[in-house]
Amino acid sequence: IPQLRRALQVQQELAEIPDLPAFPAAAARLIRVLVEADHSGYNAIDLTDGRALVVTDPPDCVFDGGPELLARFGAQNRLLAHHVTTCDERALRLSDFMTRRQLHTTDLYDHVYRRIPLEYQLAVQLPSPARRGRPAQLVGLSLGRERRDFSASEARLLEAVRHAAARASRRSADA
């Protein structure tokens, strides 16, 4: 019941986000209300020029040059690569695609995740708020932990609010 209450609260608050500039920080904060994590983020990676917008909760997870490094090495995250190649928007764990040992061999881990720190990740993709003439973006919400992986029930919780987050993102972009 507490999980259901949190999911309903998060869905309601997502529906109340007033506009696109407010969406990234609010969504990052709200998914941490839903699922306990060390940090969460809204990530929008431009698929044409490799730029990235990263908004985190807490905000100090973003470091100088971090978004650019995420865009540069992001394809090494097999979860992210899966979302890019399949357009699968479901809530999935990084451990569904690679082991910690495999993660530790990547430049992405050396340059970004080690600094955050991130060992485990749960993420969901959202529709891009693309406008006419704007390049395509991979947009997602993610949760990160250092000490333990996310459970299947936590993935289901994030999945339960994915549609509400997508609606809020679209509505905010149209405002």
PDB file of C-alpha atoms in Angstrom, residues 45-46 49-52 54 65-75 80 108 112:
ATOM      1  CA  ILE A  45      20.973  13.295 -25.319  1.00  0.00           C
ATOM      2  CA  ASP A  46      21.000  14.854 -28.773  1.00  0.00           C
ATOM      3  CA  ASP A  49      25.540  16.231 -32.276  1.00  0.00           C
ATOM      4  CA  GLY A  50      26.205  14.353 -29.032  1.00  0.00           C
ATOM      5  CA  ARG A  51      25.230  17.147 -26.657  1.00  0.00           C
ATOM      6  CA  ALA A  52      23.430  16.253 -23.447  1.00  0.00           C
ATOM      7  CA  VAL A  54      21.503  16.333 -17.491  1.00  0.00           C
ATOM      8  CA  GLY A  65      32.048  18.313 -18.365  1.00  0.00           C
ATOM      9  CA  GLY A  66      29.899  15.414 -17.123  1.00  0.00           C
ATOM     10  CA  PRO A  67      27.041  15.799 -19.628  1.00  0.00           C
ATOM     11  CA  GLU A  68      29.501  15.958 -22.517  1.00  0.00           C
ATOM     12  CA  LEU A  69      31.277  12.830 -21.255  1.00  0.00           C
ATOM     13  CA  LEU A  70      27.915  11.069 -20.896  1.00  0.00           C
ATOM     14  CA  ALA A  71      27.085  11.924 -24.507  1.00  0.00           C
ATOM     15  CA  ARG A  72      30.546  10.873 -25.678  1.00  0.00           C
ATOM     16  CA  PHE A  73      30.647   7.500 -23.904  1.00  0.00           C
ATOM     17  CA  GLY A  74      26.919   6.812 -23.460  1.00  0.00           C
ATOM     18  CA  ALA A  75      26.848   4.053 -26.078  1.00  0.00           C
ATOM     19  CA  LEU A  80      21.155   3.129 -23.114  1.00  0.00           C
ATOM     20  CA  LEU A 108      31.872   5.716 -19.292  1.00  0.00           C
ATOM     21  CA  VAL A 112      31.401   9.525 -15.342  1.00  0.00           C
TER      22      VAL A 112
END
